[in-house]
């Protein structure tokens, strides 16, 4: 039986776009943008959301009665919560660099990127067959983590994925596969932020196998990944879609039948 998930990225809370880390009340502009989703977003079926204020406000603006789901909560940035990206980079440059390059690093004392990827993978695996269509309003970081799992990508590719506000990702599970399709429900927010990057140390997409940390087996990414530093937060060319999106609107991808958990 199939599962159809529509992941809607709530405005705010993305370190690549917003200067301050952590939850916050949406601006009037963000609320208006979220409201435009109502006309084009399918509201049938169940709806769940991350337990943040911004996701609650997004659900209300869209007109959905969405149940809070703790496993969809944002990446826990620990002691960095409430601080700006520039403040963190200036106060702890080594820790900030590790956060952007090492998925196991948690210099803020919170959750690592790999931990978020595992949590998101666990939630996807917990969705019961026969659920049908479900709208999921969640954080940019959680959408990235869900794509890491669905597309069988290594966790170190996390920061390579640009997830603009109100981006939609359609995940369909059928026959042991996750099908992935991208789209939008409102006008594009032109803001982009290029996070400070450390010098390149090693290419991400080399011939070396990626080692899955939980069982030691070797897995290779399905395609070449870019090397550090990257400008993934600047508009990039795409095929058949709007530049700078997750591969272009309405572009569908089929994943491996054995997706990575992190």
XYZ file of C-alpha atoms in Angstrom:
262
model
C 0.000 0.000 0.000
C 1.271 3.475 -0.870
C 2.113 6.457 1.306
C 1.875 10.010 -0.072
C 3.558 12.731 1.999
C 3.567 16.438 1.155
C 6.362 18.081 3.149
C 5.893 21.846 3.427
C 8.863 23.840 4.697
C 7.718 26.504 7.162
C 9.189 30.006 6.791
C 11.976 30.913 9.199
C 14.458 28.929 11.220
C 16.887 28.125 8.399
C 20.484 29.122 9.164
C 21.092 29.664 5.444
C 18.412 32.378 5.294
C 17.763 33.665 8.803
C 20.435 35.263 10.967
C 19.063 34.002 14.299
C 18.998 30.334 15.312
C 16.001 28.790 17.040
C 12.228 29.150 17.017
C 10.492 32.498 16.477
C 7.124 34.029 15.707
C 6.531 34.495 11.968
C 6.540 37.988 10.512
C 3.440 39.427 8.866
C 5.117 38.925 5.501
C 5.800 35.244 6.193
C 2.210 34.760 7.342
C 0.919 36.309 4.114
C 3.202 34.062 2.046
C 2.049 31.010 3.974
C -1.563 32.005 3.401
C -1.077 31.856 -0.360
C -0.434 28.120 -0.049
C -4.061 27.474 0.835
C -5.279 27.854 -2.771
C -2.849 25.340 -4.290
C -1.970 22.908 -1.493
C -4.046 19.748 -1.236
C -5.727 19.797 2.174
C -7.146 16.292 2.020
C -6.053 13.573 4.425
C -4.234 13.916 7.723
C -1.886 16.731 8.683
C 0.961 16.805 11.183
C 3.477 19.502 12.069
C 6.641 20.150 13.995
C 5.928 21.416 17.526
C 7.451 24.872 16.917
C 5.615 28.199 17.006
C 6.382 28.929 13.342
C 5.038 25.547 12.195
C 1.883 26.030 14.254
C 1.387 29.465 12.694
C 2.062 28.089 9.209
C -0.569 25.376 9.681
C -3.091 27.986 10.825
C -2.291 30.230 7.841
C -2.736 27.315 5.445
C -6.007 26.346 7.128
C -4.928 22.969 8.449
C -5.680 21.369 11.783
C -2.293 19.685 12.171
C -1.338 17.513 15.131
C 2.102 18.242 16.644
C 4.639 15.463 16.107
C 7.726 15.602 18.398
C 9.890 13.595 15.958
C 9.528 16.420 13.413
C 11.102 18.994 15.749
C 13.919 21.196 14.489
C 17.631 20.451 14.862
C 18.541 21.216 18.480
C 21.336 23.811 18.391
C 21.795 23.738 22.168
C 23.681 26.745 23.509
C 23.524 28.525 20.163
C 19.751 28.930 20.365
C 18.746 32.577 20.099
C 22.147 33.690 18.801
C 22.867 34.910 15.290
C 24.930 32.934 12.822
C 27.523 35.715 12.704
C 27.818 35.763 16.498
C 28.406 32.018 16.597
C 30.954 32.116 13.766
C 32.877 34.907 15.501
C 32.783 33.392 18.998
C 33.494 29.758 18.048
C 34.936 29.585 14.519
C 36.303 26.064 14.985
C 33.018 24.749 16.320
C 31.027 26.499 13.626
C 33.268 25.033 10.910
C 32.891 21.562 12.420
C 29.099 21.960 12.466
C 29.076 22.671 8.716
C 31.500 19.917 7.692
C 31.194 17.040 10.180
C 27.700 15.487 10.525
C 28.721 13.970 13.882
C 29.779 17.301 15.411
C 27.611 19.005 18.030
C 29.760 21.894 19.303
C 26.624 23.670 20.568
C 25.868 20.813 22.968
C 22.652 19.900 21.187
C 21.936 17.433 18.391
C 24.274 16.441 15.576
C 23.216 16.531 11.930
C 23.544 12.750 11.794
C 21.316 12.452 14.847
C 18.669 14.553 13.112
C 18.974 12.416 9.969
C 18.440 9.243 12.006
C 15.457 10.739 13.826
C 13.858 11.832 10.554
C 14.525 8.419 8.997
C 12.919 6.743 12.012
C 9.830 8.909 11.621
C 9.538 8.145 7.893
C 9.864 4.437 8.656
C 7.140 4.704 11.311
C 4.507 6.028 8.895
C 2.126 3.115 8.476
C 1.404 1.656 5.027
C -2.051 2.670 3.923
C -1.745 6.088 5.553
C -2.675 7.610 2.216
C -2.050 11.323 1.771
C -0.634 13.359 4.655
C 0.565 16.973 4.786
C 3.669 17.480 6.931
C 4.535 21.043 7.969
C 8.030 21.061 9.341
C 11.424 22.743 9.505
C 13.950 23.253 6.715
C 16.459 21.067 8.574
C 13.940 18.223 8.866
C 13.108 18.442 5.140
C 16.849 18.176 4.393
C 17.150 15.179 6.701
C 14.142 13.476 5.092
C 15.738 13.912 1.660
C 19.015 12.457 2.951
C 17.089 9.316 3.865
C 14.754 9.137 0.877
C 17.513 9.715 -1.699
C 20.045 7.455 0.072
C 22.536 10.307 0.420
C 25.343 10.450 2.984
C 24.666 12.693 5.980
C 27.599 14.934 5.029
C 25.515 16.169 2.060
C 23.043 17.815 4.485
C 24.215 21.408 3.967
C 24.318 20.932 0.183
C 20.506 20.898 0.031
C 18.819 24.273 -0.354
C 15.268 24.245 1.055
C 13.567 27.617 0.495
C 10.596 28.689 2.620
C 7.312 27.094 1.510
C 9.164 24.638 -0.721
C 7.179 21.428 -1.096
C 8.668 17.959 -1.315
C 6.377 15.098 -2.326
C 7.428 11.681 -1.039
C 5.611 8.585 -2.285
C 6.369 5.116 -0.951
C 5.379 2.238 -3.210
C 6.865 -1.152 -3.818
C 9.904 -0.586 -1.598
C 10.844 2.752 -3.206
C 10.627 6.397 -2.211
C 9.694 8.538 -5.195
C 10.659 12.197 -4.726
C 9.169 15.201 -6.484
C 9.732 18.916 -5.889
C 7.429 21.895 -6.218
C 6.378 25.268 -4.785
C 3.155 26.705 -3.440
C 3.926 30.446 -3.336
C 6.133 33.174 -4.759
C 9.852 32.670 -4.238
C 11.607 34.521 -1.451
C 14.741 35.988 -3.101
C 16.838 35.921 0.079
C 19.939 33.751 0.107
C 22.710 33.486 2.657
C 26.155 32.058 2.037
C 27.389 30.648 5.324
C 31.084 31.065 6.113
C 33.033 27.992 5.004
C 36.377 26.568 6.096
C 38.985 25.767 3.437
C 38.379 22.580 1.482
C 39.848 19.505 3.135
C 38.659 16.590 1.053
C 36.319 16.071 -1.854
C 32.941 14.714 -0.861
C 32.211 12.864 -4.084
C 35.400 10.868 -4.489
C 35.742 7.144 -5.230
C 36.131 6.339 -1.571
C 33.125 4.470 -0.154
C 31.067 6.134 2.528
C 30.927 4.028 5.706
C 27.573 3.699 7.359
C 28.325 4.329 11.048
C 25.741 2.048 12.583
C 26.753 -1.241 10.978
C 30.088 -0.571 9.215
C 28.814 -1.567 5.759
C 29.994 0.374 2.742
C 27.577 2.483 0.721
C 28.272 4.700 -2.239
C 26.320 7.844 -3.118
C 24.182 7.481 -6.233
C 25.951 10.402 -7.942
C 28.881 12.749 -7.612
C 28.579 15.258 -4.782
C 30.188 18.704 -4.812
C 33.308 19.433 -2.778
C 33.764 22.091 -0.094
C 33.462 25.003 -0.132
C 30.208 25.212 -2.085
C 27.800 28.013 -2.926
C 24.676 25.935 -2.565
C 22.800 28.868 -1.092
C 23.200 30.885 -4.285
C 20.953 30.247 -7.307
C 22.118 27.182 -9.192
C 21.067 26.023 -12.663
C 18.476 23.264 -12.736
C 16.722 21.206 -15.367
C 13.155 22.100 -16.201
C 12.560 24.229 -13.119
C 13.244 27.469 -11.337
C 16.978 28.130 -10.774
C 18.079 27.534 -7.233
C 15.328 25.098 -6.264
C 15.758 21.506 -5.196
C 16.338 20.308 -8.739
C 13.453 22.317 -10.230
C 9.718 22.184 -9.738
C 7.948 18.987 -10.724
C 11.186 17.086 -11.246
C 10.764 13.558 -9.967
C 13.519 11.269 -8.725
C 13.471 7.586 -7.844
C 15.630 6.397 -5.001
C 17.516 3.228 -4.241
C 15.461 0.389 -2.788
C 17.867 0.369 0.170
C 17.987 3.990 1.413
C 20.508 4.930 4.058
C 19.248 5.677 7.527
C 21.700 8.531 7.961
